[in-house]
């Protein structure tokens, strides 16, 4: 097909394809290789572009946007360092299954492989950290590639997709190709969405006849959409069974519900981890049995039969051997489980062993009575746990979204902030990326302009992408940064105390900036609080202010995050407080930190 009078440039085709994919916002940073795209963006009013100050932040902002909306996040960066700066964000999105389409500029096709200015092997570099990537070598393939990239990013297990765009492809002309009407006709990528009915029936039998059951729900439930969370809640209520969430699954089941055991894992609750260890049937929906959940795999829930519901067949038996695998979309699997349960109920068939279930709940309540999140209060020094308790008190009745950086503050936020709905909690789980939270909060705020968006941060993590204060100033985004400042890389310090004889090598944060002055330098409001008695007023002021706010909360420098499973230990071998001493950590455990 030859270009005709109506033909347009590759850059214009790209913008039109984005519009046809219902893209509203692009997060990016310009450079020579992508100037044709920026020129096309300038000539239209449908797409909004958000200019970040670093390409890593562009991807994290797109992740926050995607995670809080369920839409595909879109990133635009230039060739060479623009693309390589995006790699951390792409890896983060891959680990946490966040749908991203990242458009990267590339040198002209005839210069590829010649070490041209700002050239990098983007497809080679990003192959291990994307779900799929493309190098578009001809303009006639451009629109089709964009539509396919969006399909791949959002279908099956979501993830990031890169489209590498040589500059000459962006400048050549061709007719536009509309997106296919039936995306399921893709010739090679057709993920299994509907579960095998026989597997669902087997799962129901195992669930009904359990004596000590527990539901274990992860981020896959949230990725499946809000309906999955509603169905999960319905199923858990129908059964009367306990449920726990992974870090990424928080919000998929209401935190205030009496059947919720809290988060499980390395810093999860005592009752959640012991229920997982002592259960006889474990129903895993949308989680991947990662090492922060299982602890020592050889000792992980040794007496249980395990059901694993996952849309990604490669996750099945990857870390933990399971007794029954149900491959399919969480929403569709949960629909069938609820339907099957109700059908049996109508016939009077579900014969749950109520006596056994009552005894199981009695055991769980005994564990719950330990109050594993208790901490010693202090009238002189702000405890980080207290700071988050007071934060939650003031925001729980407001339309709010929480992002975090990575470290102790992240775990405390997961423990003390309660999530009643999905898509309200954005954190870096699989990769543990310091610097994630602030740009992610920008993306959330763009998507939800009238909501209260708070990044719970540490003083070390926030410095990773602090330059984005310039972005929130430009776009008047009223993001709040709530820093728990203990002047240490807190989680590093905690592990050095536990494993390395309290030799705090390079974990003390010397020469920290004055965060109040730093905020003011970027046109934001800076607040500082060092006294527990003044904390409530500081939080109320932060919430009331209609513009960006940085709150520097000076907290106890030596407070550690408990409960805690020492690395290499089993998930029932927990430390509940500073008086508990870890046994000798094995060499294998040291390696797992």
Coordinates of C-alpha atoms in Angstrom, one line a residue:
X1 CA 0.0 0.0 0.0
X2 CA 1.5 3.3 -1.0
X3 CA 1.0 6.6 0.9
X4 CA -1.7 8.7 -0.6
X5 CA -2.7 12.4 -0.3
X6 CA -4.4 11.6 3.0
X7 CA -1.3 9.9 4.4
X8 CA 0.3 11.4 7.5
X9 CA 3.6 11.1 9.3
X10 CA 4.4 8.2 11.6
X11 CA 4.4 10.6 14.6
X12 CA 0.8 11.7 13.7
X13 CA -0.2 8.1 13.2
X14 CA 1.2 7.3 16.7
X15 CA -0.8 10.0 18.4
X16 CA -3.9 9.0 16.6
X17 CA -3.4 5.4 17.6
X18 CA -3.0 6.5 21.3
X19 CA -6.2 8.4 21.1
X20 CA -8.0 5.4 19.6
X21 CA -6.7 3.4 22.5
X22 CA -8.5 5.8 24.8
X23 CA -5.3 7.2 26.2
X24 CA -5.8 10.5 28.1
X25 CA -2.4 11.1 29.7
X26 CA 1.2 10.5 28.6
X27 CA 4.1 10.9 31.1
X28 CA 7.3 11.8 29.4
X29 CA 10.5 13.8 28.8
X30 CA 11.6 15.0 25.3
X31 CA 14.8 14.5 23.4
X32 CA 16.0 14.6 19.8
X33 CA 14.8 11.2 18.7
X34 CA 11.2 11.9 19.8
X35 CA 10.8 15.5 18.7
X36 CA 8.5 14.5 15.8
X37 CA 6.1 13.0 18.5
X38 CA 6.3 16.1 20.6
X39 CA 5.5 18.2 17.5
X40 CA 2.4 16.0 16.9
X41 CA 1.4 16.3 20.5
X42 CA 1.6 20.1 20.2
X43 CA -0.8 20.1 17.3
X44 CA -3.7 18.4 19.1
X45 CA -5.8 18.8 22.3
X46 CA -7.0 15.3 23.1
X47 CA -3.9 13.9 24.8
X48 CA -2.4 15.5 27.9
X49 CA 1.3 15.3 28.4
X50 CA 2.9 15.5 31.8
X51 CA 6.5 16.7 31.8
X52 CA 8.4 14.8 34.5
X53 CA 12.0 15.6 35.6
X54 CA 13.5 12.1 35.2
X55 CA 12.5 9.2 33.0
X56 CA 12.3 6.8 35.9
X57 CA 9.7 9.0 37.5
X58 CA 7.7 9.0 34.2
X59 CA 7.3 5.2 34.4
X60 CA 6.5 5.3 38.2
X61 CA 3.9 8.0 37.5
X62 CA 2.4 5.9 34.8
X63 CA 2.3 2.9 37.2
X64 CA 0.5 5.0 39.8
X65 CA -2.0 6.1 37.1
X66 CA -2.5 2.5 35.9
X67 CA -2.7 1.0 39.4
X68 CA -5.3 3.5 40.6
X69 CA -7.5 3.4 37.5
X70 CA -7.1 0.0 35.9
X71 CA -6.1 1.6 32.6
X72 CA -2.8 1.3 30.7
X73 CA -0.2 3.8 31.7
X74 CA 1.7 5.5 28.9
X75 CA 5.3 6.7 28.9
X76 CA 7.3 8.6 26.3
X77 CA 11.1 9.0 26.5
X78 CA 13.9 9.6 24.1
X79 CA 16.6 7.3 22.8
X80 CA 19.8 6.3 24.7
X81 CA 19.8 7.6 28.2
X82 CA 16.1 8.4 28.1
X83 CA 15.3 4.7 27.5
X84 CA 18.0 3.4 29.9
X85 CA 16.7 5.7 32.7
X86 CA 13.3 4.1 32.2
X87 CA 14.6 0.6 32.9
X88 CA 14.1 0.6 36.7
X89 CA 10.4 1.6 36.3
X90 CA 9.9 -1.0 33.6
X91 CA 11.3 -3.7 35.9
X92 CA 9.2 -2.5 38.7
X93 CA 6.1 -2.7 36.5
X94 CA 7.0 -6.2 35.3
X95 CA 7.5 -7.5 38.9
X96 CA 4.2 -6.1 40.1
X97 CA 2.2 -6.8 36.9
X98 CA 1.3 -3.2 36.0
X99 CA 0.1 -2.5 32.4
X100 CA 2.4 0.1 30.8
X101 CA 3.2 1.0 27.2
X102 CA 6.5 2.8 27.0
X103 CA 7.4 4.6 23.8
X104 CA 11.1 5.0 23.3
X105 CA 12.8 7.1 20.6
X106 CA 15.6 5.5 18.6
X107 CA 18.2 6.7 16.1
X108 CA 17.2 6.4 12.4
X109 CA 17.1 2.8 11.1
X110 CA 20.2 3.3 8.9
X111 CA 22.2 4.2 11.9
X112 CA 21.1 1.4 14.2
X113 CA 24.2 -0.5 15.3
X114 CA 26.6 2.3 14.4
X115 CA 27.0 3.7 17.9
X116 CA 25.2 6.8 16.8
X117 CA 24.6 9.7 19.2
X118 CA 22.2 8.7 21.9
X119 CA 21.9 5.2 20.6
X120 CA 21.3 2.2 22.9
X121 CA 20.1 -1.3 22.2
X122 CA 16.8 -0.6 23.8
X123 CA 15.0 -3.8 22.8
X124 CA 18.0 -5.8 23.9
X125 CA 18.3 -4.0 27.2
X126 CA 14.6 -4.1 28.0
X127 CA 13.9 -7.7 26.9
X128 CA 14.4 -9.1 30.4
X129 CA 12.3 -6.4 32.1
X130 CA 9.2 -6.2 29.8
X131 CA 6.4 -8.5 29.0
X132 CA 7.2 -7.9 25.3
X133 CA 9.0 -5.3 23.2
X134 CA 9.0 -4.1 19.6
X135 CA 11.4 -2.3 17.3
X136 CA 9.3 -0.7 14.6
X137 CA 11.4 -0.7 11.4
X138 CA 8.8 0.6 8.9
X139 CA 6.0 3.1 9.2
X140 CA 3.4 0.7 7.7
X141 CA 3.8 -1.4 10.8
X142 CA 3.5 1.5 13.3
X143 CA -0.2 1.8 14.1
X144 CA -0.7 -2.0 14.1
X145 CA 2.2 -2.4 16.6
X146 CA 0.8 0.2 18.9
X147 CA -2.6 -1.5 19.0
X148 CA -1.0 -4.8 19.6
X149 CA 1.2 -3.4 22.4
X150 CA -1.9 -2.2 24.3
X151 CA -3.5 -5.5 23.9
X152 CA -0.5 -7.4 25.2
X153 CA 0.0 -4.9 28.1
X154 CA -3.5 -5.2 29.4
X155 CA -4.4 -8.9 28.6
X156 CA -3.6 -11.9 30.7
X157 CA -1.1 -11.1 33.4
X158 CA -0.6 -7.3 32.8
X159 CA 2.8 -5.9 32.3
X160 CA 5.0 -3.3 30.6
X161 CA 5.6 -3.3 26.8
X162 CA 8.2 -1.2 25.0
X163 CA 7.9 0.2 21.5
X164 CA 11.2 1.4 20.1
X165 CA 10.7 4.1 17.4
X166 CA 13.4 5.1 15.0
X167 CA 13.2 8.7 14.1
X168 CA 12.9 8.1 10.3
X169 CA 9.8 5.9 11.0
X170 CA 8.3 8.8 12.9
X171 CA 8.9 11.1 9.9
X172 CA 7.9 8.9 7.0
X173 CA 4.3 9.0 5.8
X174 CA 1.6 6.3 5.6
X175 CA -2.2 5.8 6.0
X176 CA -3.6 5.2 9.5
X177 CA -4.6 1.7 10.5
X178 CA -7.5 1.5 13.0
X179 CA -7.4 -0.9 15.9
X180 CA -8.9 -4.3 15.3
X181 CA -12.5 -4.7 16.5
X182 CA -11.9 -8.2 18.0
X183 CA -8.7 -8.2 19.9
X184 CA -9.1 -11.9 20.7
X185 CA -8.2 -12.7 17.1
X186 CA -4.6 -12.0 17.9
X187 CA -2.7 -14.7 16.1
X188 CA -0.3 -15.8 18.8
X189 CA -1.2 -14.3 22.2
X190 CA -4.4 -15.6 23.6
X191 CA -4.1 -16.0 27.4
X192 CA -6.5 -18.4 29.1
X193 CA -9.2 -16.3 30.7
X194 CA -11.9 -18.9 31.5
X195 CA -11.0 -21.6 34.0
X196 CA -11.5 -25.3 33.4
X197 CA -14.9 -26.1 35.0
X198 CA -13.6 -29.4 36.3
X199 CA -10.8 -27.6 38.1
X200 CA -13.3 -25.2 39.6
X201 CA -15.4 -28.1 40.8
X202 CA -12.4 -29.7 42.4
X203 CA -11.5 -26.5 44.1
X204 CA -15.0 -26.2 45.5
X205 CA -14.8 -29.7 46.9
X206 CA -11.5 -29.0 48.6
X207 CA -12.8 -25.7 50.0
X208 CA -16.0 -27.2 51.3
X209 CA -14.3 -30.1 53.1
X210 CA -11.6 -28.0 54.7
X211 CA -11.2 -28.1 58.5
X212 CA -8.7 -25.2 58.9
X213 CA -9.0 -23.2 55.6
X214 CA -7.5 -19.8 54.8
X215 CA -7.9 -17.6 51.7
X216 CA -4.7 -15.9 50.5
X217 CA -5.3 -13.1 48.0
X218 CA -2.7 -11.1 46.1
X219 CA -2.3 -8.3 43.6
X220 CA -3.8 -10.5 40.8
X221 CA -7.3 -9.9 42.3
X222 CA -6.8 -6.1 42.1
X223 CA -5.3 -6.4 38.6
X224 CA -8.4 -8.3 37.5
X225 CA -10.6 -5.3 38.3
X226 CA -13.0 -4.1 41.0
X227 CA -15.5 -6.9 40.3
X228 CA -12.9 -9.4 41.4
X229 CA -12.6 -7.8 44.9
X230 CA -16.4 -7.8 45.3
X231 CA -16.6 -11.4 44.3
X232 CA -13.8 -12.3 46.6
X233 CA -15.5 -10.6 49.5
X234 CA -18.8 -12.4 48.6
X235 CA -17.1 -15.8 48.5
X236 CA -15.3 -15.3 51.8
X237 CA -18.5 -14.2 53.5
X238 CA -20.4 -17.2 52.0
X239 CA -17.8 -19.6 53.5
X240 CA -17.2 -17.9 56.8
X241 CA -13.4 -18.6 56.3
X242 CA -10.5 -16.3 57.3
X243 CA -8.6 -14.4 54.7
X244 CA -5.2 -12.7 54.5
X245 CA -3.7 -10.4 51.9
X246 CA -0.2 -10.0 50.4
X247 CA 1.4 -6.5 50.3
X248 CA 0.1 -6.1 46.8
X249 CA -3.3 -7.5 47.6
X250 CA -4.2 -5.0 50.3
X251 CA -7.7 -3.5 49.6
X252 CA -9.0 -6.6 47.7
X253 CA -10.8 -7.4 50.9
X254 CA -12.1 -4.8 53.4
X255 CA -9.5 -4.4 56.2
X256 CA -12.2 -3.7 58.8
X257 CA -14.0 -7.0 58.2
X258 CA -13.9 -9.4 61.1
X259 CA -12.7 -12.3 58.8
X260 CA -9.6 -10.3 57.7
X261 CA -6.4 -11.4 59.4
X262 CA -4.3 -8.6 58.1
X263 CA -1.3 -8.8 55.8
X264 CA 0.9 -11.8 55.9
X265 CA 4.6 -12.2 55.1
X266 CA 7.9 -11.0 56.6
X267 CA 6.2 -8.1 58.4
X268 CA 2.7 -9.5 58.4
X269 CA 0.6 -10.2 61.4
X270 CA 1.1 -13.1 63.8
X271 CA -2.4 -14.4 63.2
X272 CA -2.1 -14.3 59.4
X273 CA 1.3 -16.1 59.3
X274 CA 0.3 -18.7 61.9
X275 CA -3.0 -19.4 60.1
X276 CA -1.1 -19.9 56.9
X277 CA 1.3 -22.3 58.7
X278 CA -1.5 -24.2 60.4
X279 CA -4.1 -24.4 57.7
X280 CA -5.2 -27.7 56.0
X281 CA -6.5 -26.0 52.8
X282 CA -4.9 -22.8 51.4
X283 CA -6.8 -21.0 48.6
X284 CA -4.3 -18.8 46.8
X285 CA -6.0 -16.3 44.5
X286 CA -3.7 -14.1 42.4
X287 CA -0.5 -14.4 44.5
X288 CA 2.8 -15.9 43.5
X289 CA 4.2 -17.5 46.6
X290 CA 7.1 -15.1 46.7
X291 CA 10.0 -15.5 49.2
X292 CA 8.8 -12.6 51.4
X293 CA 5.6 -14.6 52.0
X294 CA 6.8 -18.1 52.3
X295 CA 9.9 -17.7 54.4
X296 CA 11.8 -21.0 54.4
X297 CA 10.0 -22.9 51.7
X298 CA 10.9 -26.3 53.1
X299 CA 8.9 -25.3 56.2
X300 CA 6.1 -23.4 54.5
X301 CA 2.6 -24.6 55.5
X302 CA 3.7 -28.2 55.6
X303 CA 0.3 -29.8 56.4
X304 CA -1.8 -28.0 53.9
X305 CA -3.3 -28.8 50.5
X306 CA -2.8 -25.8 48.3
X307 CA -5.1 -24.4 45.6
X308 CA -3.5 -21.8 43.3
X309 CA -5.7 -19.6 41.1
X310 CA -3.6 -17.6 38.7
X311 CA -3.8 -16.2 35.1
X312 CA -0.2 -16.9 34.5
X313 CA 0.6 -20.6 34.0
X314 CA 4.3 -19.9 34.5
X315 CA 3.6 -19.0 38.1
X316 CA 2.1 -22.4 38.9
X317 CA 4.6 -24.6 40.9
X318 CA 7.3 -22.0 40.3
X319 CA 8.1 -21.5 44.0
X320 CA 5.8 -23.8 45.9
X321 CA 4.3 -27.1 44.7
X322 CA 0.5 -26.9 44.7
X323 CA -2.1 -29.7 44.8
X324 CA -4.6 -28.0 42.4
X325 CA -3.9 -25.3 39.8
X326 CA -6.8 -23.2 38.4
X327 CA -5.6 -21.1 35.5
X328 CA -7.8 -18.2 34.6
X329 CA -8.7 -14.6 35.3
X330 CA -9.5 -14.0 38.9
X331 CA -12.9 -12.4 38.2
X332 CA -14.0 -15.4 36.1
X333 CA -12.7 -18.0 38.5
X334 CA -14.4 -16.2 41.5
X335 CA -17.6 -15.9 39.6
X336 CA -17.6 -19.7 39.1
X337 CA -16.7 -20.4 42.7
X338 CA -19.5 -18.1 44.0
X339 CA -22.0 -19.6 41.5
X340 CA -21.0 -23.1 42.4
X341 CA -21.2 -22.5 46.1
X342 CA -24.7 -20.9 45.8
X343 CA -25.9 -23.7 43.6
X344 CA -24.9 -26.3 46.2
X345 CA -26.3 -24.1 49.0
X346 CA -29.7 -24.0 47.2
X347 CA -29.7 -27.8 47.2
X348 CA -28.6 -27.9 50.9
X349 CA -25.3 -29.5 49.8
X350 CA -22.5 -27.5 51.2
X351 CA -21.6 -29.4 54.4
X352 CA -19.0 -27.3 55.9
X353 CA -17.7 -28.8 59.2
X354 CA -19.0 -26.0 61.4
X355 CA -17.5 -27.6 64.6
X356 CA -14.0 -27.7 63.0
X357 CA -14.4 -24.2 61.6
X358 CA -15.5 -22.9 65.1
X359 CA -12.4 -24.5 66.6
X360 CA -10.2 -23.0 63.9
X361 CA -11.6 -19.5 64.5
X362 CA -11.0 -20.0 68.3
X363 CA -7.4 -20.8 67.6
X364 CA -7.1 -17.7 65.3
X365 CA -8.6 -15.5 68.0
X366 CA -6.0 -16.8 70.4
X367 CA -3.3 -15.8 68.1
X368 CA -5.0 -12.4 67.4
X369 CA -5.1 -11.7 71.1
X370 CA -1.3 -11.3 71.1
X371 CA -1.8 -7.9 69.5
X372 CA 1.3 -8.3 67.4
X373 CA 1.2 -4.6 66.2
X374 CA 1.5 -3.2 69.8
X375 CA 4.4 -0.8 70.4
X376 CA 5.7 1.2 73.4
X377 CA 4.3 4.7 73.2
X378 CA 6.4 7.7 74.1
X379 CA 5.2 11.2 75.1
X380 CA 8.5 12.8 74.1
X381 CA 9.4 11.1 70.8
X382 CA 7.1 10.3 67.9
X383 CA 6.9 6.6 67.2
X384 CA 6.5 5.9 63.5
X385 CA 3.6 3.6 64.2
X386 CA 1.8 6.4 66.1
X387 CA 2.4 8.8 63.3
X388 CA 0.6 6.5 60.9
X389 CA -2.2 5.7 63.3
X390 CA -2.9 9.4 63.6
X391 CA -2.6 9.9 59.8
X392 CA -5.2 7.1 59.3
X393 CA -7.5 8.7 61.9
X394 CA -7.6 11.9 59.9
X395 CA -8.0 10.4 56.4
X396 CA -10.1 7.3 56.9
X397 CA -13.4 9.2 56.1
X398 CA -11.9 11.1 53.1
X399 CA -11.5 10.0 49.5
X400 CA -7.8 9.1 49.7
X401 CA -5.1 7.2 47.9
X402 CA -1.8 6.1 49.5
X403 CA 1.5 5.5 47.8
X404 CA 4.8 4.6 49.5
X405 CA 8.5 4.6 49.0
X406 CA 10.4 1.5 50.2
X407 CA 11.6 0.6 53.6
X408 CA 10.4 0.4 57.2
X409 CA 7.8 3.2 56.6
X410 CA 6.4 1.1 53.8
X411 CA 5.8 -1.9 56.1
X412 CA 4.4 0.3 58.9
X413 CA 2.0 1.9 56.3
X414 CA 0.9 -1.6 55.3
X415 CA 0.3 -2.5 58.9
X416 CA -1.4 0.6 60.2
X417 CA -3.3 2.1 57.3
X418 CA -6.5 0.2 56.6
X419 CA -7.7 -0.3 53.0
X420 CA -11.4 -1.0 52.4
X421 CA -11.3 -0.8 48.6
X422 CA -9.0 -2.0 45.8
X423 CA -6.8 0.5 43.8
X424 CA -6.2 2.7 46.8
X425 CA -2.8 1.4 47.7
X426 CA 0.2 1.8 45.4
X427 CA 3.6 0.4 46.5
X428 CA 6.6 -1.3 45.0
X429 CA 6.3 -4.9 46.0
X430 CA 8.4 -7.2 43.8
X431 CA 11.3 -4.9 43.0
X432 CA 11.3 -2.8 46.2
X433 CA 12.2 0.4 44.4
X434 CA 13.2 3.4 46.5
X435 CA 11.9 6.5 44.7
X436 CA 8.7 4.9 43.6
X437 CA 6.2 6.5 45.8
X438 CA 6.4 10.2 45.0
X439 CA 6.1 10.0 41.2
X440 CA 3.5 7.2 41.6
X441 CA 1.5 9.7 43.7
X442 CA 1.7 12.2 40.9
X443 CA 0.2 9.7 38.5
X444 CA -2.6 9.0 41.0
X445 CA -3.3 12.7 41.5
X446 CA -3.5 13.2 37.7
X447 CA -6.0 10.4 37.5
X448 CA -8.0 11.6 40.6
X449 CA -7.6 15.4 40.8
X450 CA -10.0 15.9 43.6
X451 CA -8.8 13.1 45.9
X452 CA -6.4 13.3 48.8
X453 CA -3.1 11.6 47.6
X454 CA -0.4 10.9 50.2
X455 CA 3.1 9.5 49.6
X456 CA 4.3 7.9 52.9
X457 CA 8.0 8.2 52.6
X458 CA 11.3 7.8 54.4
X459 CA 13.9 10.5 54.3
X460 CA 16.3 8.3 52.3
X461 CA 13.8 7.1 49.7
X462 CA 12.2 10.5 49.0
X463 CA 15.6 11.8 47.9
X464 CA 15.7 9.3 45.0
X465 CA 13.1 11.3 43.0
X466 CA 12.8 14.6 44.9
X467 CA 13.3 16.5 41.7
X468 CA 9.7 15.8 40.9
X469 CA 8.7 18.6 43.3
X470 CA 9.3 20.7 40.1
X471 CA 6.6 18.6 38.3
X472 CA 4.0 19.0 41.0
X473 CA 4.7 22.7 41.0
X474 CA 4.3 23.0 37.3
X475 CA 1.0 21.1 37.2
X476 CA -0.3 22.3 40.6
X477 CA -0.7 18.8 41.9
X478 CA -1.7 18.9 45.6
X479 CA 0.3 15.7 46.5
X480 CA 1.2 15.3 50.1
X481 CA 4.6 13.8 51.1
X482 CA 4.5 12.4 54.7
X483 CA 8.1 11.6 55.6
X484 CA 8.9 9.4 58.6
X485 CA 12.4 10.8 59.2
X486 CA 14.6 8.6 61.4
X487 CA 17.8 9.8 59.8
X488 CA 18.7 6.2 58.8
X489 CA 18.1 4.0 55.9
X490 CA 15.8 2.3 58.4
X491 CA 15.4 -1.2 57.0
X492 CA 19.1 -1.4 56.2
X493 CA 19.9 -0.3 59.8
X494 CA 17.4 -2.9 61.1
X495 CA 19.1 -5.7 59.2
X496 CA 22.6 -4.5 60.2
X497 CA 21.5 -4.7 63.8
X498 CA 20.1 -8.2 63.4
X499 CA 22.7 -9.8 61.1
X500 CA 25.8 -7.7 61.3
X501 CA 26.4 -7.0 65.0
X502 CA 24.9 -3.4 64.9
X503 CA 27.7 -2.3 62.6
X504 CA 25.8 0.5 60.8
X505 CA 27.9 0.7 57.7
X506 CA 26.7 3.7 55.5
X507 CA 23.1 3.5 56.7
X508 CA 23.1 6.8 58.7
X509 CA 21.8 9.6 56.6
X510 CA 24.3 12.4 57.3
X511 CA 23.8 15.9 55.7
X512 CA 20.1 15.6 55.1
X513 CA 18.5 18.6 53.6
X514 CA 16.1 20.9 55.5
X515 CA 12.9 19.4 54.0
X516 CA 10.9 22.5 54.9
X517 CA 13.2 24.8 53.1
X518 CA 13.5 22.3 50.2
X519 CA 9.8 22.2 49.8
X520 CA 9.6 26.0 49.8
X521 CA 12.3 26.2 47.2
X522 CA 10.0 24.3 44.8
X523 CA 6.9 26.4 45.7
X524 CA 5.4 23.8 48.1
X525 CA 4.6 24.1 51.7
X526 CA 7.0 22.5 54.2
X527 CA 5.9 21.4 57.7
X528 CA 7.9 19.8 60.5
X529 CA 6.8 18.0 63.6
X530 CA 8.9 16.5 66.4
X531 CA 6.5 16.3 69.3
X532 CA 3.7 13.7 69.6
X533 CA 1.4 16.4 71.1
X534 CA 1.6 18.5 67.9
X535 CA 1.2 15.7 65.4
X536 CA -2.6 15.9 65.0
X537 CA -2.5 19.7 64.2
X538 CA 0.3 19.1 61.7
X539 CA -1.6 16.4 59.9
X540 CA -4.8 18.5 59.8
X541 CA -2.8 21.4 58.3
X542 CA -1.3 19.1 55.7
X543 CA -4.7 17.9 54.6
X544 CA -6.3 21.4 54.6
X545 CA -3.7 23.0 52.4
X546 CA -4.8 22.9 48.7
X547 CA -1.3 22.6 47.3
X548 CA 1.8 20.3 47.5
X549 CA 3.0 19.7 51.1
X550 CA 6.1 18.1 52.5
X551 CA 5.8 17.0 56.1
X552 CA 9.0 16.1 57.9
X553 CA 8.0 14.0 60.9
X554 CA 11.0 13.3 63.2
X555 CA 10.5 9.8 64.6
X556 CA 12.3 7.5 66.9
X557 CA 15.7 6.7 65.2
X558 CA 16.0 3.2 66.7
X559 CA 12.5 1.8 66.3
X560 CA 12.4 -1.5 64.4
X561 CA 9.5 -2.9 62.4
X562 CA 7.8 -5.8 64.0
X563 CA 6.4 -8.5 63.6
X564 CA 9.2 -9.9 61.6
X565 CA 10.2 -13.2 60.1
X566 CA 14.0 -13.4 60.2
X567 CA 15.3 -14.2 56.7
X568 CA 15.6 -17.9 56.1
X569 CA 13.2 -18.7 59.0
X570 CA 9.8 -20.3 58.6
X571 CA 6.7 -18.1 58.6
X572 CA 5.7 -19.3 62.1
X573 CA 9.1 -18.4 63.6
X574 CA 8.3 -14.7 64.1
X575 CA 9.8 -12.0 66.2
X576 CA 7.0 -10.0 67.8
X577 CA 9.1 -7.2 69.4
X578 CA 12.5 -6.0 70.5
X579 CA 12.6 -8.4 73.4
X580 CA 12.4 -11.4 71.0
X581 CA 15.8 -12.6 69.9
X582 CA 16.3 -14.3 66.6
X583 CA 18.1 -17.6 66.5
X584 CA 21.3 -17.9 64.6
X585 CA 20.5 -16.9 61.0
X586 CA 21.7 -19.5 58.6
X587 CA 24.1 -18.6 55.7
X588 CA 21.2 -19.3 53.4
X589 CA 19.1 -16.8 55.4
X590 CA 21.8 -14.2 55.2
X591 CA 21.8 -14.5 51.4
X592 CA 18.0 -14.0 51.2
X593 CA 18.1 -10.5 52.9

